[in-house]
PDB file of N, CA, C and O in Angstrom:
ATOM      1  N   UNK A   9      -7.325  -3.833  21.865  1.00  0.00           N
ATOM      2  CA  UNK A   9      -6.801  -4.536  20.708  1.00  0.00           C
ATOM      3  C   UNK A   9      -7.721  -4.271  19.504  1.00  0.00           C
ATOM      4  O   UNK A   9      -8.946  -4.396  19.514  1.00  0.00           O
ATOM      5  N   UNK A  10      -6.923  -3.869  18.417  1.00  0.00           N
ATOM      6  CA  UNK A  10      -7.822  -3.430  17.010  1.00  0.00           C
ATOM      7  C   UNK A  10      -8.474  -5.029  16.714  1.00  0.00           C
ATOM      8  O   UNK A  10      -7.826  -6.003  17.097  1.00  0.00           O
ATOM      9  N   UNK A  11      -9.689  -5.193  16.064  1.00  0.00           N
ATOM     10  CA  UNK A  11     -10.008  -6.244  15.302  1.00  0.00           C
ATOM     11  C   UNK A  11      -8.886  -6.469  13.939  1.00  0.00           C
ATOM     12  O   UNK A  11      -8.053  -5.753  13.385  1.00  0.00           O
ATOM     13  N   UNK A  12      -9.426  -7.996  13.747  1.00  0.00           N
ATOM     14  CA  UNK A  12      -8.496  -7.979  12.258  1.00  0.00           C
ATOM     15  C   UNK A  12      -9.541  -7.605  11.334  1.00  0.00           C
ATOM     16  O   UNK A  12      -8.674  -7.518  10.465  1.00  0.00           O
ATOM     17  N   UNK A  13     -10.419  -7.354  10.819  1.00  0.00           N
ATOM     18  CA  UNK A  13     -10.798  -6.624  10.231  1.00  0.00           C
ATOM     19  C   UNK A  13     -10.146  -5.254   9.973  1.00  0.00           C
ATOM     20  O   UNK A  13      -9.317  -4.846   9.160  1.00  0.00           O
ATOM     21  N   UNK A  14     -10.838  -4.710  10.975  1.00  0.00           N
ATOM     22  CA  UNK A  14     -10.628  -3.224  10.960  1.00  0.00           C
ATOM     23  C   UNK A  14      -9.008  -2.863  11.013  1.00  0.00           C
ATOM     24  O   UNK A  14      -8.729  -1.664  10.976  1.00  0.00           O
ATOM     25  N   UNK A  15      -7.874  -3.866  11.101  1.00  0.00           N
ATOM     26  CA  UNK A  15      -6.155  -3.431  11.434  1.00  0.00           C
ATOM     27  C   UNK A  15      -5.980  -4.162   9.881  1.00  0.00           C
ATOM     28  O   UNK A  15      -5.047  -3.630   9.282  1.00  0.00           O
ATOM     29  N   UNK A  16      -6.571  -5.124   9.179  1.00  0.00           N
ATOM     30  CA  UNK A  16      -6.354  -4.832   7.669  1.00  0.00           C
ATOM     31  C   UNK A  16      -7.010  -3.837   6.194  1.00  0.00           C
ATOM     32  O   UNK A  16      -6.833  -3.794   4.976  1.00  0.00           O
ATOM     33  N   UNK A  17      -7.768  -3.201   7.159  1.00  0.00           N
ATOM     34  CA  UNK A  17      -8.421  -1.791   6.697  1.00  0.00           C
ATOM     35  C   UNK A  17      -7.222  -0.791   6.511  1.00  0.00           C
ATOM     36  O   UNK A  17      -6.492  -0.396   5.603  1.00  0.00           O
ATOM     37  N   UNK A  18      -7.429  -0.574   8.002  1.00  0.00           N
ATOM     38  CA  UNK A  18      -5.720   0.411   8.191  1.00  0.00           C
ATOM     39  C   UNK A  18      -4.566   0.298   7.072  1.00  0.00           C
ATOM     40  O   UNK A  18      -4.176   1.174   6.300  1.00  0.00           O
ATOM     41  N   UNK A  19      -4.058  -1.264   7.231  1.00  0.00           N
ATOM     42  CA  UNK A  19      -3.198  -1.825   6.556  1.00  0.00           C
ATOM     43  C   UNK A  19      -3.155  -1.188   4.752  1.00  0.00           C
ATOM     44  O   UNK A  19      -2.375  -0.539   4.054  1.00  0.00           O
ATOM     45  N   UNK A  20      -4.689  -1.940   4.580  1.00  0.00           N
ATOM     46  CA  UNK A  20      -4.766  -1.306   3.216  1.00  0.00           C
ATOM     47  C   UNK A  20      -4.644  -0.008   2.497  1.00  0.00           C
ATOM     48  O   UNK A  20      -4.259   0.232   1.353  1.00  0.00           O
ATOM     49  N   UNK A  21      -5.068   0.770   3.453  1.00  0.00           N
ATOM     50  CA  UNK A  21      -5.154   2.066   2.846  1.00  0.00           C
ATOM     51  C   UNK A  21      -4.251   2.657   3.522  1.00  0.00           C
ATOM     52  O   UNK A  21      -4.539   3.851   3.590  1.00  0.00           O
ATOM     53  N   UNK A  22      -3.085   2.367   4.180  1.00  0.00           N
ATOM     54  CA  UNK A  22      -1.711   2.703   4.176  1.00  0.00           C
ATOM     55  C   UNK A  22      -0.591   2.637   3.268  1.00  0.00           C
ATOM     56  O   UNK A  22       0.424   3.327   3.354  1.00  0.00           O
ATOM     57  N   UNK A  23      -0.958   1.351   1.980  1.00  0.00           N
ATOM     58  CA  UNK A  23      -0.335   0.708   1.054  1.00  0.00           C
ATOM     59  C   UNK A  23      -0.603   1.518  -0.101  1.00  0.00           C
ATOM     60  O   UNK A  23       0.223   1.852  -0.950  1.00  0.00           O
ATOM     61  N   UNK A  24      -2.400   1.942  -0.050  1.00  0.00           N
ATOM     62  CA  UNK A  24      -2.653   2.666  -1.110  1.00  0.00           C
ATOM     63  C   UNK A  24      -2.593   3.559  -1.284  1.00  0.00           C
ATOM     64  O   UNK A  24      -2.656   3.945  -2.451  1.00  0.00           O
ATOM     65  N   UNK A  25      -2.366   4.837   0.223  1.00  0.00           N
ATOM     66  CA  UNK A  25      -1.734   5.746   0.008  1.00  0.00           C
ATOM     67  C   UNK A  25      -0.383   6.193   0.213  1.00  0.00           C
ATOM     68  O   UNK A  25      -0.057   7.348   0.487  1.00  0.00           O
ATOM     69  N   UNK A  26       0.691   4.810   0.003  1.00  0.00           N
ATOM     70  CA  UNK A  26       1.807   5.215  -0.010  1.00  0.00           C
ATOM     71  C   UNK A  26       2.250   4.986  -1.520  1.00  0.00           C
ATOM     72  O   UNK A  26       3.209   5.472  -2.121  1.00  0.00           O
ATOM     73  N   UNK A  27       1.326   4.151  -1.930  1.00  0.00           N
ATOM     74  CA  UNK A  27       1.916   3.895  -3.200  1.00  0.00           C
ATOM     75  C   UNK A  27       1.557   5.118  -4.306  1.00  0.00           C
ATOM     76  O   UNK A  27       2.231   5.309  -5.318  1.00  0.00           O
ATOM     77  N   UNK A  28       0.372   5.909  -3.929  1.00  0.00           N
ATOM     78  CA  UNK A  28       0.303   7.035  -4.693  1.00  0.00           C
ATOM     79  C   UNK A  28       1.132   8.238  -4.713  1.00  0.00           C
ATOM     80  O   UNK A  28       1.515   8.948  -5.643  1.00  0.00           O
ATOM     81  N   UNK A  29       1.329   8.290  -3.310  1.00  0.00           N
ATOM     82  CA  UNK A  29       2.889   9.103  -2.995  1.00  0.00           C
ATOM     83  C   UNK A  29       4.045   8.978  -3.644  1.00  0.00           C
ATOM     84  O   UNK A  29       4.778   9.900  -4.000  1.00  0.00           O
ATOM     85  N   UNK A  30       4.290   7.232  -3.879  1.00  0.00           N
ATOM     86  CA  UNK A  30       5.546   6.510  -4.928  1.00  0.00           C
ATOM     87  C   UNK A  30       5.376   6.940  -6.041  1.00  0.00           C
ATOM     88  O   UNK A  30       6.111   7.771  -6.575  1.00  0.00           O
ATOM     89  N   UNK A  31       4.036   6.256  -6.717  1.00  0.00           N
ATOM     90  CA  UNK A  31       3.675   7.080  -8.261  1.00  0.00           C
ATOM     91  C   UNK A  31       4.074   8.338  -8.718  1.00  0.00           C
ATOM     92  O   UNK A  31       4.373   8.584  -9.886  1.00  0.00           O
ATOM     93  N   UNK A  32       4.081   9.327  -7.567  1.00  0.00           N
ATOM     94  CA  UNK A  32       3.869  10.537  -7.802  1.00  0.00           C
ATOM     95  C   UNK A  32       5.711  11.084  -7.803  1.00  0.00           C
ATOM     96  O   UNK A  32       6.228  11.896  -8.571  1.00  0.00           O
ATOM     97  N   UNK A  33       6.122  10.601  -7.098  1.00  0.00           N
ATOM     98  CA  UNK A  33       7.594  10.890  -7.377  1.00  0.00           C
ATOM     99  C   UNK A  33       8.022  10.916  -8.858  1.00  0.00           C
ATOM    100  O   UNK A  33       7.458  10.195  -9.681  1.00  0.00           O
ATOM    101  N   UNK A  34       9.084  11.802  -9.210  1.00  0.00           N
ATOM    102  CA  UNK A  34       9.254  11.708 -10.349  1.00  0.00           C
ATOM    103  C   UNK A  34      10.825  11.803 -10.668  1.00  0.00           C
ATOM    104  O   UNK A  34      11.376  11.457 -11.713  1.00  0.00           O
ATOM    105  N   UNK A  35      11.380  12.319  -9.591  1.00  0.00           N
ATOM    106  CA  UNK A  35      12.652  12.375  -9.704  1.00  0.00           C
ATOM    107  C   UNK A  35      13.447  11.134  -9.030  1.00  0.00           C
ATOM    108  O   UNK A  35      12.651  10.284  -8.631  1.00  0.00           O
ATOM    109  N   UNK A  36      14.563  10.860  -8.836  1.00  0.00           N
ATOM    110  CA  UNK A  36      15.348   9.803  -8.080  1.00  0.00           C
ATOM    111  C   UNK A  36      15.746  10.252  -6.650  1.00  0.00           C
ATOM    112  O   UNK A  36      15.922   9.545  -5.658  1.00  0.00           O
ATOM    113  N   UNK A  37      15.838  11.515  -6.774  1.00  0.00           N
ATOM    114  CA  UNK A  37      15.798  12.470  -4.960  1.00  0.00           C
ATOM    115  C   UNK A  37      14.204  12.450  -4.283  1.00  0.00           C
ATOM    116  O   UNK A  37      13.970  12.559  -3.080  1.00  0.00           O
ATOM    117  N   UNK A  38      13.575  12.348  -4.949  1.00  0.00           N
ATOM    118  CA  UNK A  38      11.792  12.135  -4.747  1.00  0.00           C
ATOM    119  C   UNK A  38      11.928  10.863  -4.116  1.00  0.00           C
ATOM    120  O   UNK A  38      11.643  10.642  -2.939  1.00  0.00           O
ATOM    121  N   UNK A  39      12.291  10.183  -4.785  1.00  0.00           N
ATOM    122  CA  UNK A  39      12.284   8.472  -4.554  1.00  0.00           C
ATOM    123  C   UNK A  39      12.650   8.665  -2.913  1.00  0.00           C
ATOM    124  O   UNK A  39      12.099   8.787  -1.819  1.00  0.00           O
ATOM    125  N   UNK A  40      13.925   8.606  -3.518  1.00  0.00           N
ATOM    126  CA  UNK A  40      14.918   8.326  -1.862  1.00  0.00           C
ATOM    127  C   UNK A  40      14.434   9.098  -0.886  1.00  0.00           C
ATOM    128  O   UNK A  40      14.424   8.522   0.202  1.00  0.00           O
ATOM    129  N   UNK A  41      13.883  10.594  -0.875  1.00  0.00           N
ATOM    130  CA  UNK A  41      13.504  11.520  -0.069  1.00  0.00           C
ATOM    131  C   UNK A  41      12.137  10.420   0.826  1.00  0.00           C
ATOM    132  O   UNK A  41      11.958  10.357   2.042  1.00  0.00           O
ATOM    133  N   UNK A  42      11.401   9.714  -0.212  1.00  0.00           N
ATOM    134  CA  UNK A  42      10.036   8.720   0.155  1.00  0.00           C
ATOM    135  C   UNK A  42      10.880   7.518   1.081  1.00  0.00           C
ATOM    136  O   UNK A  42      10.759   7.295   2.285  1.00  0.00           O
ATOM    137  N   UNK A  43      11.586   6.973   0.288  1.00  0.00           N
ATOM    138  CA  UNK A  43      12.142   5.653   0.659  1.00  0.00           C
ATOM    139  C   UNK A  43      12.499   6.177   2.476  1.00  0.00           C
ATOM    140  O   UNK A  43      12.156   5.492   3.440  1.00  0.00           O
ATOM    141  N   UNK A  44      13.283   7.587   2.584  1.00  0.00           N
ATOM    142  CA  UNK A  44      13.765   7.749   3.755  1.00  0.00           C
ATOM    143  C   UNK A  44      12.880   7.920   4.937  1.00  0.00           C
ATOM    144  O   UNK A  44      13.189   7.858   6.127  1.00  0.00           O
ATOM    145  N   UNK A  45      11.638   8.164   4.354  1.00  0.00           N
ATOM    146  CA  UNK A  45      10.609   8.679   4.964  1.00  0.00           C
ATOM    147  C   UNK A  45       9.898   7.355   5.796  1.00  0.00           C
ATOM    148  O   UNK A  45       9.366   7.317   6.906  1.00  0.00           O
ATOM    149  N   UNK A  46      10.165   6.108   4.596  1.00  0.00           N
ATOM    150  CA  UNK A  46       9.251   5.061   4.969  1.00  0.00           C
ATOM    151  C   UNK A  46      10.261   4.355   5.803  1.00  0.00           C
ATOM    152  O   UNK A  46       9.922   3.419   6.528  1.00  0.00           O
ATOM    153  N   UNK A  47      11.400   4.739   5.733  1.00  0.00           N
ATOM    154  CA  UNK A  47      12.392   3.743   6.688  1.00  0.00           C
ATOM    155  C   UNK A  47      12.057   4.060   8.313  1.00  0.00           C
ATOM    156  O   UNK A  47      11.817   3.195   9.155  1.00  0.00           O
ATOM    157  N   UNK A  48      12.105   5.620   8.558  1.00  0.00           N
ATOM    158  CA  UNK A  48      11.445   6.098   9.657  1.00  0.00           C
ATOM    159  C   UNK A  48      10.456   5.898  10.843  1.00  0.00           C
ATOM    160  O   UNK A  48      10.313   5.970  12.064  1.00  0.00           O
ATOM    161  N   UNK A  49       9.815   5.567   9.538  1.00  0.00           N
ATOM    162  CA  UNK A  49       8.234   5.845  10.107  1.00  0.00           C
ATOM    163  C   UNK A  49       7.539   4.235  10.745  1.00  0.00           C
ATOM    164  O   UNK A  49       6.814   3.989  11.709  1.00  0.00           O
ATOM    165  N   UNK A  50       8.043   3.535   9.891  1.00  0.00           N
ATOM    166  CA  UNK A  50       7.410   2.106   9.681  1.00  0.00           C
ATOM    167  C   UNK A  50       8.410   1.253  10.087  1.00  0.00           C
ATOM    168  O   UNK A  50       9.608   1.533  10.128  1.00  0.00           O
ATOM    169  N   UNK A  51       7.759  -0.075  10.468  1.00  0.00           N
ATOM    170  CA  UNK A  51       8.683  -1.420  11.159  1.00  0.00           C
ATOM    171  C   UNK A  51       9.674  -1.287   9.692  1.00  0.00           C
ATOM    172  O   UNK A  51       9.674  -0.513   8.735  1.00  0.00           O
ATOM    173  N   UNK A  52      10.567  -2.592  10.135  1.00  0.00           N
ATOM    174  CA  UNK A  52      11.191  -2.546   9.123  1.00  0.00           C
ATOM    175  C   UNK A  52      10.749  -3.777   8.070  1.00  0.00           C
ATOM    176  O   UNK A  52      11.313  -3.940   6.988  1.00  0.00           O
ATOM    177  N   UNK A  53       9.848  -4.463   8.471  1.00  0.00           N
ATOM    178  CA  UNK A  53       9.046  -5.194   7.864  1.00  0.00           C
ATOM    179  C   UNK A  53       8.054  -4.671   6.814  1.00  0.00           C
ATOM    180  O   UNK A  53       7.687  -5.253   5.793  1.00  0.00           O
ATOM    181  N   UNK A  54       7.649  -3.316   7.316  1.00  0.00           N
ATOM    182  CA  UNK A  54       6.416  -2.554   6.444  1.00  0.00           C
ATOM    183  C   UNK A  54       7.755  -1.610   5.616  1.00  0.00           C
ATOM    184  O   UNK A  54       7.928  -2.095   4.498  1.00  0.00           O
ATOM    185  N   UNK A  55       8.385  -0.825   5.795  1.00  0.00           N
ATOM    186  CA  UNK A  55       9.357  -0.614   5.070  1.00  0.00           C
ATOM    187  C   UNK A  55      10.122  -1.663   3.767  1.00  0.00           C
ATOM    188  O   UNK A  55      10.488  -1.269   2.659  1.00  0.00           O
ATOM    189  N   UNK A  56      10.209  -3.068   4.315  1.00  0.00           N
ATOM    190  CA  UNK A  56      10.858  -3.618   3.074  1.00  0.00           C
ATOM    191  C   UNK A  56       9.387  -3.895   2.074  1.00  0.00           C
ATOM    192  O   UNK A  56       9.524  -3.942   0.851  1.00  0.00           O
ATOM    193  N   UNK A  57       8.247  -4.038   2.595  1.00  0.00           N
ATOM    194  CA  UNK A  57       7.291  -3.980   2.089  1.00  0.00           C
ATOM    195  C   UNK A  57       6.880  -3.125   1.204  1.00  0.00           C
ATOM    196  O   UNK A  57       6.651  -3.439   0.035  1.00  0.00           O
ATOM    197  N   UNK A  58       6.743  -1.922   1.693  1.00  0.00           N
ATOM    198  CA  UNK A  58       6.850  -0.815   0.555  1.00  0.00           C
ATOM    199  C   UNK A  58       8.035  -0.692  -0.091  1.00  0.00           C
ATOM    200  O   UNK A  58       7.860  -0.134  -1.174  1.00  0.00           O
ATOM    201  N   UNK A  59       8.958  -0.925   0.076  1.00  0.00           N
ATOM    202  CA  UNK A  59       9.462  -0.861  -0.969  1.00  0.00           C
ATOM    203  C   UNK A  59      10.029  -1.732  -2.254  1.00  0.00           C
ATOM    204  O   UNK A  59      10.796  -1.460  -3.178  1.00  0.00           O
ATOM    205  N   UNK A  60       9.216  -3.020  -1.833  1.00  0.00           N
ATOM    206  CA  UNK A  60       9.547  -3.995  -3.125  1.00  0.00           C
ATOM    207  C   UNK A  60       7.900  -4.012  -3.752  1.00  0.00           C
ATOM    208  O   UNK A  60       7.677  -4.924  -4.548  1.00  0.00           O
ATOM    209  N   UNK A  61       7.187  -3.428  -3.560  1.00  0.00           N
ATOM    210  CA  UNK A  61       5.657  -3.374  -3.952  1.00  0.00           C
ATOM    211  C   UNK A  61       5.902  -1.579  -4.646  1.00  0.00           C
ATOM    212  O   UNK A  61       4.935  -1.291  -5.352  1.00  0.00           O
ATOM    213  N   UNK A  62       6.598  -0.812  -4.592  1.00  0.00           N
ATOM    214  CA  UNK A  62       7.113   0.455  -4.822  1.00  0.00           C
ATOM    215  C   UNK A  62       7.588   0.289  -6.329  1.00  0.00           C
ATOM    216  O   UNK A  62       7.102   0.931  -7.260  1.00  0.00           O
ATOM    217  N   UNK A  63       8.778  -0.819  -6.473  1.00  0.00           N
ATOM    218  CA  UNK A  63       9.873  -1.534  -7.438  1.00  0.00           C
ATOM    219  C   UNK A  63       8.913  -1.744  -8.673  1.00  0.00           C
ATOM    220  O   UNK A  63       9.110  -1.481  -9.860  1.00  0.00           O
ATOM    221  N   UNK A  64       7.662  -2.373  -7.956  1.00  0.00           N
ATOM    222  CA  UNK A  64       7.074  -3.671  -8.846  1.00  0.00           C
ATOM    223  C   UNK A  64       5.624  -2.557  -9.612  1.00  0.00           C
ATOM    224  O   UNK A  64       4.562  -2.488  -8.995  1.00  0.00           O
ATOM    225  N   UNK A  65       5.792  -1.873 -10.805  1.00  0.00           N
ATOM    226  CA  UNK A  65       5.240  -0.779 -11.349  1.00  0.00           C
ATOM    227  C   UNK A  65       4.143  -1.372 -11.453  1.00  0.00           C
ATOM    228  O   UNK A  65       3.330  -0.459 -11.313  1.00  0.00           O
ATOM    229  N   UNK A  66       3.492  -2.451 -11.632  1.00  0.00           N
ATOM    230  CA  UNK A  66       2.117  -2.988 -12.094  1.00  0.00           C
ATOM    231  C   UNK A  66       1.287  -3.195 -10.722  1.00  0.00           C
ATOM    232  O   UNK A  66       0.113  -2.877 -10.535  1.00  0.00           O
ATOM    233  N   UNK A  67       1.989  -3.676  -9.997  1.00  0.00           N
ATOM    234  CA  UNK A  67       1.852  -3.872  -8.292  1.00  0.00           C
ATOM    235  C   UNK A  67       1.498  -2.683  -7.695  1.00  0.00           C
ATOM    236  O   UNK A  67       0.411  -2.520  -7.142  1.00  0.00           O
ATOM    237  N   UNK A  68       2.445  -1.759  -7.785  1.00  0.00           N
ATOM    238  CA  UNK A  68       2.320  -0.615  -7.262  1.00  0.00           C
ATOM    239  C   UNK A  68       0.671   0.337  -8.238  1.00  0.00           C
ATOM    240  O   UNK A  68       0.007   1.249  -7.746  1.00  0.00           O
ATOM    241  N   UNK A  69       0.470  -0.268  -9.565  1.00  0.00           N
ATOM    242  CA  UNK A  69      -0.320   0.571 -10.103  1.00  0.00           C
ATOM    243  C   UNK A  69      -1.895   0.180  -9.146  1.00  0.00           C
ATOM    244  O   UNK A  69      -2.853   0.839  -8.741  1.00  0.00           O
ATOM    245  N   UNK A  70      -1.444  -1.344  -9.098  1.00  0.00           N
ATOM    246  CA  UNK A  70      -2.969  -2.140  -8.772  1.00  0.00           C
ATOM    247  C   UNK A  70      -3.521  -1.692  -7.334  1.00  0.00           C
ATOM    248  O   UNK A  70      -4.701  -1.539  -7.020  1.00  0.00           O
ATOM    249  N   UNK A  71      -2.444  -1.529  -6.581  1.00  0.00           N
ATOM    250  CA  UNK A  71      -2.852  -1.516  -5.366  1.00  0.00           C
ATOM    251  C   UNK A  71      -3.110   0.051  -5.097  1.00  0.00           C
ATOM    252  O   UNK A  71      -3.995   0.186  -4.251  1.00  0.00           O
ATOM    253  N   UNK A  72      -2.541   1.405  -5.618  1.00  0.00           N
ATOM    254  CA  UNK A  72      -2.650   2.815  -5.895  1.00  0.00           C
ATOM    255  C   UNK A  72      -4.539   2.727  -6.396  1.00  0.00           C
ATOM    256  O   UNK A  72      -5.391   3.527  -6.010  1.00  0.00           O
ATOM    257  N   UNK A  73      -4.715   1.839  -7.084  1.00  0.00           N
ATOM    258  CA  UNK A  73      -6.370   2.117  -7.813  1.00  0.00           C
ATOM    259  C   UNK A  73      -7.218   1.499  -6.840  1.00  0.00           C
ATOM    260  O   UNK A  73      -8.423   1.493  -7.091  1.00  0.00           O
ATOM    261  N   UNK A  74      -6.777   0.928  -5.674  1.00  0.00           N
ATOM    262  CA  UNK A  74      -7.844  -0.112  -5.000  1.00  0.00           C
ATOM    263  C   UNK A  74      -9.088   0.456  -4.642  1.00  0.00           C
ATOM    264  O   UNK A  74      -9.052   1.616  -4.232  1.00  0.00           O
ATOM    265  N   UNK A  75      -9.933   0.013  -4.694  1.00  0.00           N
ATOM    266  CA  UNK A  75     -11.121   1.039  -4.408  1.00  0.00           C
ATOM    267  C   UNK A  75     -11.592   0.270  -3.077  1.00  0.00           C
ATOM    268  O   UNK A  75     -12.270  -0.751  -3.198  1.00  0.00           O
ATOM    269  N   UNK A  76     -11.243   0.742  -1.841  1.00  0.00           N
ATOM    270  CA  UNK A  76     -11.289  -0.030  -0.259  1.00  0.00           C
ATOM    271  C   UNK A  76     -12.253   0.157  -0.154  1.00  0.00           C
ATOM    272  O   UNK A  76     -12.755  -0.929   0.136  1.00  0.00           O
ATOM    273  N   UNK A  77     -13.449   1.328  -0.212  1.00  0.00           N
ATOM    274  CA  UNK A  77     -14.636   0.774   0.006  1.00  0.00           C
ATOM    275  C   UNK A  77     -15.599  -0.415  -0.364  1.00  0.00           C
ATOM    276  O   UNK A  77     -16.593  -0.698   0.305  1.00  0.00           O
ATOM    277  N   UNK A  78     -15.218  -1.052  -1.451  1.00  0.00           N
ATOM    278  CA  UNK A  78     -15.941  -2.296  -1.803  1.00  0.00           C
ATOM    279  C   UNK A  78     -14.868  -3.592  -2.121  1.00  0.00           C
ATOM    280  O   UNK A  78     -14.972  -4.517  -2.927  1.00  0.00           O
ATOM    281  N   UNK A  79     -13.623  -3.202  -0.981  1.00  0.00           N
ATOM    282  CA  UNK A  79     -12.527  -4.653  -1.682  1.00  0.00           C
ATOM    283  C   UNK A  79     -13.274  -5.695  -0.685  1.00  0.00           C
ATOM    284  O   UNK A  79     -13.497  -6.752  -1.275  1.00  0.00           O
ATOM    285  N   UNK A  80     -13.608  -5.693   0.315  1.00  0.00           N
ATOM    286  CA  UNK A  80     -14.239  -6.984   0.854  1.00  0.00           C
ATOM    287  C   UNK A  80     -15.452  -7.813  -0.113  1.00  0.00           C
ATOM    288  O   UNK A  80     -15.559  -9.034  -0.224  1.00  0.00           O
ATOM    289  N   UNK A  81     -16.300  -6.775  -0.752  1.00  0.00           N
ATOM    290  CA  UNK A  81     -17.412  -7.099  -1.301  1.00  0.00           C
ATOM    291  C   UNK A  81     -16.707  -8.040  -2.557  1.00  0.00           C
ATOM    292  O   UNK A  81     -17.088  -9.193  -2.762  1.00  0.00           O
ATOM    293  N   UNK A  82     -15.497  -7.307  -3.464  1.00  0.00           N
ATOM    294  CA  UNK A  82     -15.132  -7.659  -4.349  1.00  0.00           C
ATOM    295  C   UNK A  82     -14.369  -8.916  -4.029  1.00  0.00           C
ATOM    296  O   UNK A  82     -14.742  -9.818  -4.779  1.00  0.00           O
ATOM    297  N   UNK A  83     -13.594  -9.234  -3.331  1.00  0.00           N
ATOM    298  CA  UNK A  83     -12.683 -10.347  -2.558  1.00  0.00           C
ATOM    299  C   UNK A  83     -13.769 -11.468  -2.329  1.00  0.00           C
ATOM    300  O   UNK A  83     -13.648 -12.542  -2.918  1.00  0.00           O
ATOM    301  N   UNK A  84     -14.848 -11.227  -1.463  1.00  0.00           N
ATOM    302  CA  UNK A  84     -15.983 -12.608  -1.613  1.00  0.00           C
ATOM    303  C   UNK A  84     -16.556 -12.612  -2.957  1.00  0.00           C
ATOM    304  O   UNK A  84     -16.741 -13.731  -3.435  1.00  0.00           O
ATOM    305  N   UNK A  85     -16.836 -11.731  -3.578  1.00  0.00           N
ATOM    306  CA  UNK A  85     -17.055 -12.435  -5.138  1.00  0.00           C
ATOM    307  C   UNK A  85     -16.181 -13.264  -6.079  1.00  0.00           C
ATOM    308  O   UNK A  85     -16.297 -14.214  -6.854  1.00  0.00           O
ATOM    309  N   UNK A  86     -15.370 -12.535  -5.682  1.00  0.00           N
ATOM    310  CA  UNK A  86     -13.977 -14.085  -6.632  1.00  0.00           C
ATOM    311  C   UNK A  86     -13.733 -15.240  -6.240  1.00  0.00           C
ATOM    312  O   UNK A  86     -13.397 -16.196  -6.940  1.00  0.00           O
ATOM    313  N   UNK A  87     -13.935 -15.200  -4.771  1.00  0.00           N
ATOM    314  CA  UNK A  87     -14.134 -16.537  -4.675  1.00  0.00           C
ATOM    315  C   UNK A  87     -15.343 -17.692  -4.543  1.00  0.00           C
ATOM    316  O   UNK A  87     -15.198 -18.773  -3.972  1.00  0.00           O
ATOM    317  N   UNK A  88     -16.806 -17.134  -5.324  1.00  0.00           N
ATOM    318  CA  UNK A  88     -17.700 -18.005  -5.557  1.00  0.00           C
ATOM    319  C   UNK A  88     -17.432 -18.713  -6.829  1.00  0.00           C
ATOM    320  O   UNK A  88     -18.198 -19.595  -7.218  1.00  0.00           O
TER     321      UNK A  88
END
């Protein structure tokens, strides 16, 4: 069994590199060609996931820039 740590690691940088993949589309056959890809591949839970975090351009920008090596560090600082 993965730790939760380490299976919201995974998590994260599955999000952040799907969403750069999204970014990077440029056409509407790009899109759907992605969208079809993520229907596939992923529950259908992580599928509706990406794709309403895909929709949401500011969402999708924030989480594309995440810098995972220091989001834990950064995550306990906001909340002191």
């Amino acid at each position: 069994m993965i730790p939760d740590v380490e299976r919201l690691s995974i998590e994260r940088l599955l999000f952040k590199e799907q969403m750069n993949k999204a970014i990077a589309c440029k056409t509407k056959k790009q899109k759907i060609k992605l969208a079809g890809t993520w229907k596939n591949a992923y529950s259908e839970m992580t599928y509706t996931a990406l794709i309403d975090l895909a929709k949401n351009h500011q969402a999708r920008l924030k989480v594309a820039n995440w810098d995972l090596d220091h989001f834990e560090i950064k995550k306990q600082n906001q909340h002191r």
